[in-house]
Amino acid sequence: MTVNEEQTTIGVALEDLTREVKALQTDGYRLVQIGCTDTGGAYEVNYSFDRGYQYRNLRLTVGPETEVPSISDIYWGAFVYENEMHDLFGIPVNGINIDFKGTFIKTAEKYPFSVTRRGGDQCRNA
Amino acid sequence: MGIFQMTKTVLRNLAGGPATRQYPAVPARTGPLTRGHVVFDPATCRSCSLCSKRCPCEAIRLDKEAKVWEIDRMRCIACGDCVESCPFGSLAMEPEYFSPVVEHVVERYTITYVKPEKPAKKPADESAGA
Amino acid sequence: MNWLIGAVLFLILAPIGGGLIAGIDRKITARMQGRVGPPLLQPFYDVGKLFEKERAVVTTAQNFYVLAYLIFIALSGALFFAGGDLLLIVFAFTLAHVFLVLGAYAVHSPYSHIGAERELIQVMAYEPMIILAAVGLYMVSGSFYVTDIVTTTVPAILYLPGVFLGFVVILTIKLRKSPFDISTSHHAHQEIVKGITTEFSGSTLAQVEIAHWYENVFLLGFVFLFFAWNPVLGIIAVAVTYLAEIFVDNVTARARWQAALKSGWLATLLGIVNLAILSYMMLGGA
Amino acid sequence: MPERIIVPFGPQHPVLPEPIHLDLVLEDETVVEAVPSIGYIHRGLERLIEKREYTEYVYVAERICGICSFMHALCYSQGIEEIMKIEVPDRAHYLRTIWSECSRLHSHLLWLGLFADSMGFENLFMRSWQLRESVLDVLEDTTGGRVIQGTCKVGGVRRDIGAEKLAEMHRALDPFEAQCRDLGDVFLNDETVKYRLQGLGVISKDEAYALGAAGPTARGSGVAMDHRETGYAAYGDLGFKPVVETAGDCYARCAVRVKEVYASIDLIRRAISEMPEGSLDVKVKGAPDGEYFSRVEQPRGEVVHYLRGNGTKHLARARIRTPTLANIPPLVKMLPGAQLADVPVVVLSIDPCISCTER
């Protein structure tokens, strides 16, 4: 039996985020990942969900210092991704259930992937 | 039989002798394809620098002016991409692993390839190896 | 004078014999696992290397405790081979382990503390059985003295099969073999690192190792007592018992401490039933 | 209330050779809370994509993990192929499947060995790794690398397996399967192993789903979720059914992996006998422009490679979500209530691969 995988991406506004996530949870979606992409000065945060190999993305676009509400009260396991968002990108996340306050991923440099750092850290090999 | 399920294996091991080998006294098993280390032939290199461009970890450096080809063995991940990309067959992959070293040395070769005197339409018979 | 010769011979030869036994053990274990295994004399190389190491200790008290452990283990073994009183021997043997536990408690490491707690649980598990074994041998031979037990012509094993089996079970605990290697094992792949011996290093650890060799020889001597009426059979029995321990080590996973305690007491129960039947028979016969 | 002590577990603990740190809050020997932290070896491989051409990044992607290496390369290549609309030849699909399943075999046998070691069963550990060695030999003979295969590339594969070698592999499968079944019997039937595993670290089906568990951790709890069902590479042709256990304890997770070993052998056997002829790769021209979430089922669970191209030779972003990261929340839920003696067993039951997680 082969299932066709479909991927959809929809934009979401910051204030609608928790409501949309809640709706997806009620629909029986599981959280696959939360990932950030910096788009030169701002971040795109992809919240990915899956139900029966149907892939849905909520895409949130935020500025560098914008606080993002945590979805860890809806998906308990979201704390790993949200701590990662904070530790690598420096995006402040509000109200994570297990907040490591920047110690989940102990990098030598704080917020190594942050947009405000761009250009400062040259890759040694480049 | 729930208890002592492992008995069969234990008896077989006792009878069959050890399956391990005493490396490094006995050399490691390698196959003909094993990616051990890259060797360079300075006599055929035409300084096209494709190898250094393709190298994913920037272990190869080529200086066209000084005719120097360098490889940093500690960076090299032996992926074999340079060997495949070399159009002149100057690079080859040997199956033996490089022996451990105690200090960081960059291997340096001087390219001895001399361009043929007159372009007499030499056929490109030395196509890529590997 | 005989007793003195026995004790001195034990003190000199037991570390050599114990080390060789450990070497053979490692070789056989390796072969059971399909490995080549270390050289036969590897345990001696290990201990020799440990003595050369720098002394790094957290609390100096631990050295004292470990030394006391070594001395009392050697003492109990020497008493045994001098043909002394079994009850006194068991007492000295237990005291030795108390010192080891105190040594582990002297350092402030969670791993060695948990190891020490587990060692105490082990003492609880095997102690009753060792005493029962002494009592059983007394009932058969009519004396607590090793000299008398060795010279008796009664085949003790025929009267004490339950006690012997129980003793073999606790021998697994004593030899620190799987499934009961809960307080420390021969390989540090354990949730509490190396348990009770985690914080010992250098010559202190070497002393623990030598004490372990003394202990093994002493325990195998105890096994011999069950077969003392026929020395040849006795030596074969000792070898077979040890091989069986290695085999069990290789075909089982490590149990939790609860199971070790339960098994120790089940073994004791087996011993008690054996002794009860024996005393009933003796009373009936009398 | 009993006194609580905190026992550090990792990042360098002999039973778990992976740099994950757990603070275990204990009451006697019972765990009441476990706080994980990672990041000891973060390598920033995601950012390396901005410096490497997209065709060369395959080698970097492959080195995210030393065990699921082939599958990282596969997932990355599939993502790029999806963005650039490249049709990969059938033979490449089949070869990719064979190497994927060989990787799964060697990963599962490695895990079974480590798992046996965590419960103090050294002999079983040695036996598992002895069997794994024969898989590694096959990988070395066919790809040139024991754990880093380096044969997957964007647009196909770099090497072929000759007909003779394929026949030899096919012949070797039957005796190998018999040996694996002997090994599996010990894991599934031995009393001491059962005593250590059953009823330990239970996580229910709903909980596993809600926590986003992946791979054998989810399937051991009865969530029938295996990305191979979507039919990437040759799985669509070969047909595939996920292995599911329902108990949700460590024993169930172990059983899933043991049965997946059998399933992988079967998949390899069918892939070899149905291997089509044809070319190995297609020429890749241009540069990727677009984005795709590429997903592949690794031995540890589903991996997500988010790839985003901007029309140049360098991708704008690669974000890799490894299965271990997804399995950390279930692990945090499993640990409370376990005995200290069981902590290594529970931690290993999710098959943690921290070097993957620290990409």
mmCIF file of C-alpha atoms in Angstrom, chain D residues 13-288:
data_model
loop_
_atom_site.group_PDB
_atom_site.id
_atom_site.type_symbol
_atom_site.label_atom_id
_atom_site.label_comp_id
_atom_site.label_asym_id
_atom_site.label_seq_id
_atom_site.Cartn_x
_atom_site.Cartn_y
_atom_site.Cartn_z
ATOM 1 C CA HIS D 13 28.833 7.870 30.865
ATOM 2 C CA PRO D 14 30.338 4.487 30.084
ATOM 3 C CA VAL D 15 27.015 2.819 29.419
ATOM 4 C CA LEU D 16 25.882 5.405 26.896
ATOM 5 C CA PRO D 17 28.607 6.586 24.572
ATOM 6 C CA GLU D 18 26.631 9.606 23.434
ATOM 7 C CA PRO D 19 26.982 13.135 24.745
ATOM 8 C CA ILE D 20 23.538 13.601 26.268
ATOM 9 C CA HIS D 21 23.308 14.795 29.821
ATOM 10 C CA LEU D 22 20.480 13.836 32.144
ATOM 11 C CA ASP D 23 20.030 15.112 35.663
ATOM 12 C CA LEU D 24 18.255 12.257 37.400
ATOM 13 C CA VAL D 25 16.392 13.238 40.532
ATOM 14 C CA LEU D 26 16.205 10.080 42.620
ATOM 15 C CA GLU D 27 14.212 9.006 45.625
ATOM 16 C CA ASP D 28 16.115 5.961 46.849
ATOM 17 C CA GLU D 29 16.699 4.329 43.492
ATOM 18 C CA THR D 30 13.503 5.523 41.817
ATOM 19 C CA VAL D 31 13.651 8.324 39.282
ATOM 20 C CA VAL D 32 11.195 11.130 39.977
ATOM 21 C CA GLU D 33 12.362 13.575 37.363
ATOM 22 C CA ALA D 34 14.778 13.644 34.484
ATOM 23 C CA VAL D 35 16.046 16.823 32.851
ATOM 24 C CA PRO D 36 17.915 16.356 29.575
ATOM 25 C CA SER D 37 20.362 18.703 27.952
ATOM 26 C CA ILE D 38 22.321 18.411 24.741
ATOM 27 C CA GLY D 39 24.538 20.661 22.673
ATOM 28 C CA TYR D 40 27.948 19.403 23.720
ATOM 29 C CA ILE D 41 29.054 18.778 20.162
ATOM 30 C CA HIS D 42 26.904 21.121 18.079
ATOM 31 C CA ARG D 43 28.575 21.325 14.690
ATOM 32 C CA GLY D 44 26.538 23.861 12.739
ATOM 33 C CA LEU D 45 26.311 21.633 9.667
ATOM 34 C CA GLU D 46 23.064 23.348 8.663
ATOM 35 C CA ARG D 47 24.904 26.576 8.068
ATOM 36 C CA LEU D 48 27.580 24.852 6.022
ATOM 37 C CA ILE D 49 25.086 24.657 3.162
ATOM 38 C CA GLU D 50 25.619 28.320 2.447
ATOM 39 C CA LYS D 51 29.277 27.635 1.683
ATOM 40 C CA ARG D 52 28.948 24.416 -0.307
ATOM 41 C CA GLU D 53 27.445 23.733 -3.685
ATOM 42 C CA TYR D 54 24.229 21.796 -3.404
ATOM 43 C CA THR D 55 25.696 18.733 -5.148
ATOM 44 C CA GLU D 56 28.594 18.568 -2.720
ATOM 45 C CA TYR D 57 26.478 19.020 0.352
ATOM 46 C CA VAL D 58 25.441 15.373 -0.065
ATOM 47 C CA TYR D 59 28.796 14.414 1.452
ATOM 48 C CA VAL D 60 28.218 16.780 4.348
ATOM 49 C CA ALA D 61 24.646 15.548 4.816
ATOM 50 C CA GLU D 62 25.965 12.019 4.894
ATOM 51 C CA ARG D 63 28.256 12.909 7.756
ATOM 52 C CA ILE D 64 25.477 14.226 9.966
ATOM 53 C CA CYS D 65 25.356 10.760 11.432
ATOM 54 C CA GLY D 66 27.732 7.842 11.279
ATOM 55 C CA ILE D 67 24.981 5.254 11.280
ATOM 56 C CA CYS D 68 22.075 6.604 9.263
ATOM 57 C CA SER D 69 24.598 8.201 6.934
ATOM 58 C CA PHE D 70 23.193 6.757 3.724
ATOM 59 C CA MET D 71 19.680 7.787 4.658
ATOM 60 C CA HIS D 72 20.670 11.381 5.335
ATOM 61 C CA ALA D 73 22.240 11.519 1.873
ATOM 62 C CA LEU D 74 19.133 9.864 0.434
ATOM 63 C CA CYS D 75 16.769 12.264 2.173
ATOM 64 C CA TYR D 76 18.795 15.259 1.030
ATOM 65 C CA SER D 77 19.058 14.016 -2.556
ATOM 66 C CA GLN D 78 15.361 13.238 -2.713
ATOM 67 C CA GLY D 79 14.573 16.732 -1.503
ATOM 68 C CA ILE D 80 16.737 18.344 -4.189
ATOM 69 C CA GLU D 81 15.347 15.988 -6.839
ATOM 70 C CA GLU D 82 11.818 16.960 -5.806
ATOM 71 C CA ILE D 83 12.607 20.679 -6.036
ATOM 72 C CA MET D 84 14.384 20.343 -9.394
ATOM 73 C CA LYS D 85 11.882 17.793 -10.748
ATOM 74 C CA ILE D 86 14.531 15.193 -11.526
ATOM 75 C CA GLU D 87 13.369 11.694 -12.438
ATOM 76 C CA VAL D 88 15.780 9.175 -10.997
ATOM 77 C CA PRO D 89 16.271 5.928 -12.964
ATOM 78 C CA ASP D 90 14.688 2.767 -11.566
ATOM 79 C CA ARG D 91 17.933 0.952 -10.985
ATOM 80 C CA ALA D 92 19.161 3.810 -8.812
ATOM 81 C CA HIS D 93 15.947 3.545 -6.797
ATOM 82 C CA TYR D 94 16.542 -0.140 -6.185
ATOM 83 C CA LEU D 95 20.191 0.330 -5.288
ATOM 84 C CA ARG D 96 19.231 3.097 -2.897
ATOM 85 C CA THR D 97 16.712 0.759 -1.287
ATOM 86 C CA ILE D 98 19.266 -2.015 -0.874
ATOM 87 C CA TRP D 99 21.805 0.306 0.729
ATOM 88 C CA SER D 100 19.124 1.888 2.923
ATOM 89 C CA GLU D 101 18.060 -1.487 4.213
ATOM 90 C CA CYS D 102 21.663 -2.569 4.743
ATOM 91 C CA SER D 103 22.117 0.593 6.792
ATOM 92 C CA ARG D 104 18.989 -0.218 8.750
ATOM 93 C CA LEU D 105 20.284 -3.723 9.412
ATOM 94 C CA HIS D 106 23.624 -2.496 10.653
ATOM 95 C CA SER D 107 22.008 0.250 12.707
ATOM 96 C CA HIS D 108 19.524 -2.106 14.346
ATOM 97 C CA LEU D 109 22.172 -4.726 15.061
ATOM 98 C CA LEU D 110 24.359 -2.029 16.565
ATOM 99 C CA TRP D 111 21.474 -0.861 18.682
ATOM 100 C CA LEU D 112 20.586 -4.378 19.793
ATOM 101 C CA GLY D 113 24.182 -4.811 20.918
ATOM 102 C CA LEU D 114 24.225 -1.560 22.871
ATOM 103 C CA PHE D 115 20.854 -2.400 24.357
ATOM 104 C CA ALA D 116 22.150 -5.788 25.526
ATOM 105 C CA ASP D 117 25.172 -4.044 26.988
ATOM 106 C CA SER D 118 22.941 -1.600 28.880
ATOM 107 C CA MET D 119 21.317 -4.489 30.700
ATOM 108 C CA GLY D 120 24.655 -6.147 31.393
ATOM 109 C CA PHE D 121 24.467 -8.911 28.813
ATOM 110 C CA GLU D 122 27.950 -8.702 27.300
ATOM 111 C CA ASN D 123 27.784 -11.888 25.324
ATOM 112 C CA LEU D 124 24.648 -10.815 23.489
ATOM 113 C CA PHE D 125 26.305 -7.475 22.780
ATOM 114 C CA MET D 126 29.309 -9.213 21.220
ATOM 115 C CA ARG D 127 27.077 -11.489 19.170
ATOM 116 C CA SER D 128 25.007 -8.594 17.772
ATOM 117 C CA TRP D 129 28.115 -6.754 16.707
ATOM 118 C CA GLN D 130 29.564 -9.889 15.225
ATOM 119 C CA LEU D 131 26.515 -10.156 12.966
ATOM 120 C CA ARG D 132 26.665 -6.449 12.212
ATOM 121 C CA GLU D 133 30.192 -6.957 10.955
ATOM 122 C CA SER D 134 28.966 -9.111 8.088
ATOM 123 C CA VAL D 135 26.582 -6.318 7.019
ATOM 124 C CA LEU D 136 29.450 -3.832 7.163
ATOM 125 C CA ASP D 137 31.542 -6.142 4.994
ATOM 126 C CA VAL D 138 28.812 -6.135 2.360
ATOM 127 C CA LEU D 139 28.592 -2.349 2.530
ATOM 128 C CA GLU D 140 32.356 -2.023 2.173
ATOM 129 C CA ASP D 141 32.470 -4.383 -0.776
ATOM 130 C CA THR D 142 29.681 -2.596 -2.611
ATOM 131 C CA THR D 143 30.251 1.051 -1.734
ATOM 132 C CA GLY D 144 33.819 1.368 -0.503
ATOM 133 C CA GLY D 145 32.869 2.617 2.951
ATOM 134 C CA ARG D 146 31.875 0.711 6.038
ATOM 135 C CA VAL D 147 29.653 3.323 7.647
ATOM 136 C CA ILE D 148 29.918 6.322 5.323
ATOM 137 C CA GLN D 149 28.850 4.878 2.021
ATOM 138 C CA GLY D 150 29.127 7.969 -0.153
ATOM 139 C CA THR D 151 27.249 6.370 -3.017
ATOM 140 C CA CYS D 152 24.130 8.510 -3.109
ATOM 141 C CA LYS D 153 24.162 11.677 -5.155
ATOM 142 C CA VAL D 154 21.653 14.113 -6.515
ATOM 143 C CA GLY D 155 20.161 12.460 -9.582
ATOM 144 C CA GLY D 156 21.017 8.871 -8.811
ATOM 145 C CA VAL D 157 23.800 6.771 -7.354
ATOM 146 C CA ARG D 158 27.550 6.812 -7.899
ATOM 147 C CA ARG D 159 28.174 3.091 -8.048
ATOM 148 C CA ASP D 160 26.550 -0.038 -9.344
ATOM 149 C CA ILE D 161 26.491 -3.471 -7.773
ATOM 150 C CA GLY D 162 27.484 -6.081 -10.330
ATOM 151 C CA ALA D 163 25.300 -9.079 -11.081
ATOM 152 C CA GLU D 164 27.832 -11.435 -9.496
ATOM 153 C CA LYS D 165 27.964 -9.501 -6.253
ATOM 154 C CA LEU D 166 24.172 -9.288 -6.169
ATOM 155 C CA ALA D 167 23.919 -13.059 -6.548
ATOM 156 C CA GLU D 168 26.482 -13.532 -3.799
ATOM 157 C CA MET D 169 24.541 -11.194 -1.500
ATOM 158 C CA HIS D 170 21.359 -13.081 -2.269
ATOM 159 C CA ARG D 171 22.969 -16.402 -1.386
ATOM 160 C CA ALA D 172 24.352 -14.995 1.856
ATOM 161 C CA LEU D 173 20.943 -13.767 3.009
ATOM 162 C CA ASP D 174 19.506 -17.130 4.074
ATOM 163 C CA PRO D 175 22.284 -18.140 6.483
ATOM 164 C CA PHE D 176 22.430 -14.556 7.721
ATOM 165 C CA GLU D 177 18.704 -14.554 8.427
ATOM 166 C CA ALA D 178 19.036 -17.825 10.380
ATOM 167 C CA GLN D 179 21.733 -16.249 12.539
ATOM 168 C CA CYS D 180 19.636 -13.134 13.068
ATOM 169 C CA ARG D 181 16.674 -15.260 14.104
ATOM 170 C CA ASP D 182 18.831 -17.022 16.713
ATOM 171 C CA LEU D 183 19.856 -13.628 17.997
ATOM 172 C CA GLY D 184 16.283 -12.338 17.945
ATOM 173 C CA ASP D 185 15.123 -15.362 19.904
ATOM 174 C CA VAL D 186 17.443 -14.435 22.744
ATOM 175 C CA PHE D 187 16.096 -10.883 22.813
ATOM 176 C CA LEU D 188 12.476 -11.941 22.623
ATOM 177 C CA ASN D 189 12.431 -15.128 24.700
ATOM 178 C CA ASP D 190 15.214 -15.082 27.266
ATOM 179 C CA GLU D 191 13.771 -14.813 30.772
ATOM 180 C CA THR D 192 16.416 -12.472 32.169
ATOM 181 C CA VAL D 193 16.011 -10.138 29.194
ATOM 182 C CA LYS D 194 12.232 -10.194 29.535
ATOM 183 C CA TYR D 195 12.563 -9.539 33.255
ATOM 184 C CA ARG D 196 14.615 -6.431 32.513
ATOM 185 C CA LEU D 197 12.425 -5.090 29.700
ATOM 186 C CA GLN D 198 8.791 -5.899 30.197
ATOM 187 C CA GLY D 199 6.580 -3.208 31.677
ATOM 188 C CA LEU D 200 9.453 -0.731 31.678
ATOM 189 C CA GLY D 201 9.163 2.809 30.324
ATOM 190 C CA VAL D 202 5.584 2.340 29.164
ATOM 191 C CA ILE D 203 4.155 4.976 26.888
ATOM 192 C CA SER D 204 0.623 4.632 25.577
ATOM 193 C CA LYS D 205 -0.428 4.925 21.958
ATOM 194 C CA ASP D 206 -2.150 8.278 22.412
ATOM 195 C CA GLU D 207 0.710 9.665 24.418
ATOM 196 C CA ALA D 208 3.301 8.549 21.879
ATOM 197 C CA TYR D 209 1.303 10.185 19.083
ATOM 198 C CA ALA D 210 0.711 13.413 20.988
ATOM 199 C CA LEU D 211 4.365 13.717 21.961
ATOM 200 C CA GLY D 212 5.405 13.355 18.340
ATOM 201 C CA ALA D 213 7.392 10.156 18.845
ATOM 202 C CA ALA D 214 9.044 8.815 15.708
ATOM 203 C CA GLY D 215 10.132 5.472 14.382
ATOM 204 C CA PRO D 216 10.325 2.342 16.534
ATOM 205 C CA THR D 217 9.487 4.396 19.635
ATOM 206 C CA ALA D 218 6.093 5.226 18.096
ATOM 207 C CA ARG D 219 5.599 1.811 16.511
ATOM 208 C CA GLY D 220 6.377 0.060 19.797
ATOM 209 C CA SER D 221 3.388 1.898 21.256
ATOM 210 C CA GLY D 222 1.077 0.828 18.455
ATOM 211 C CA VAL D 223 1.255 3.907 16.215
ATOM 212 C CA ALA D 224 1.448 2.415 12.708
ATOM 213 C CA MET D 225 3.605 5.121 11.215
ATOM 214 C CA ASP D 226 6.496 4.338 8.919
ATOM 215 C CA HIS D 227 7.525 6.684 6.179
ATOM 216 C CA ARG D 228 8.472 3.827 3.894
ATOM 217 C CA GLU D 229 4.722 3.467 3.344
ATOM 218 C CA THR D 230 4.771 6.564 1.160
ATOM 219 C CA GLY D 231 6.753 4.519 -1.348
ATOM 220 C CA TYR D 232 9.870 6.596 -1.869
ATOM 221 C CA ALA D 233 12.822 4.918 -3.624
ATOM 222 C CA ALA D 234 11.699 1.385 -4.501
ATOM 223 C CA TYR D 235 9.482 0.798 -1.467
ATOM 224 C CA GLY D 236 6.414 1.543 -3.540
ATOM 225 C CA ASP D 237 7.213 -1.324 -5.924
ATOM 226 C CA LEU D 238 8.349 -3.738 -3.252
ATOM 227 C CA GLY D 239 5.359 -3.233 -1.007
ATOM 228 C CA PHE D 240 5.812 -2.605 2.643
ATOM 229 C CA LYS D 241 3.937 -2.988 5.919
ATOM 230 C CA PRO D 242 5.128 -1.308 9.112
ATOM 231 C CA VAL D 243 6.061 -3.509 12.069
ATOM 232 C CA VAL D 244 3.870 -2.583 15.008
ATOM 233 C CA GLU D 245 3.830 -3.708 18.647
ATOM 234 C CA THR D 246 1.224 -2.511 21.095
ATOM 235 C CA ALA D 247 2.632 -2.838 24.617
ATOM 236 C CA GLY D 248 4.583 0.443 24.507
ATOM 237 C CA ASP D 249 7.307 -0.774 26.879
ATOM 238 C CA CYS D 250 11.022 -1.315 26.280
ATOM 239 C CA TYR D 251 10.340 -4.912 25.324
ATOM 240 C CA ALA D 252 7.922 -3.780 22.585
ATOM 241 C CA ARG D 253 10.432 -1.289 21.219
ATOM 242 C CA CYS D 254 13.061 -4.013 21.197
ATOM 243 C CA ALA D 255 10.654 -6.416 19.484
ATOM 244 C CA VAL D 256 9.882 -3.826 16.782
ATOM 245 C CA ARG D 257 13.563 -3.537 15.959
ATOM 246 C CA VAL D 258 14.164 -7.276 16.011
ATOM 247 C CA LYS D 259 11.264 -7.799 13.607
ATOM 248 C CA GLU D 260 12.437 -4.913 11.440
ATOM 249 C CA VAL D 261 15.739 -6.746 11.052
ATOM 250 C CA TYR D 262 13.803 -9.671 9.577
ATOM 251 C CA ALA D 263 11.720 -7.301 7.434
ATOM 252 C CA SER D 264 14.857 -5.580 6.122
ATOM 253 C CA ILE D 265 16.404 -8.906 5.120
ATOM 254 C CA ASP D 266 13.213 -9.723 3.271
ATOM 255 C CA LEU D 267 13.189 -6.324 1.518
ATOM 256 C CA ILE D 268 16.798 -6.742 0.410
ATOM 257 C CA ARG D 269 16.053 -10.215 -0.895
ATOM 258 C CA ARG D 270 13.110 -8.969 -2.981
ATOM 259 C CA ALA D 271 14.961 -5.866 -4.161
ATOM 260 C CA ILE D 272 17.830 -8.020 -5.431
ATOM 261 C CA SER D 273 15.577 -10.405 -7.297
ATOM 262 C CA GLU D 274 13.491 -7.607 -8.834
ATOM 263 C CA MET D 275 16.428 -5.367 -9.693
ATOM 264 C CA PRO D 276 15.795 -3.651 -13.049
ATOM 265 C CA GLU D 277 18.511 -2.913 -15.575
ATOM 266 C CA GLY D 278 19.200 0.628 -16.669
ATOM 267 C CA SER D 279 21.298 3.678 -16.048
ATOM 268 C CA LEU D 280 22.432 4.766 -12.614
ATOM 269 C CA ASP D 281 21.958 8.487 -12.709
ATOM 270 C CA VAL D 282 20.740 11.420 -14.727
ATOM 271 C CA LYS D 283 22.705 14.540 -15.469
ATOM 272 C CA VAL D 284 21.858 17.358 -13.102
ATOM 273 C CA LYS D 285 21.811 20.824 -14.606
ATOM 274 C CA GLY D 286 20.849 24.156 -13.160
ATOM 275 C CA ALA D 287 20.239 25.039 -9.574
ATOM 276 C CA PRO D 288 17.354 24.323 -7.214
#
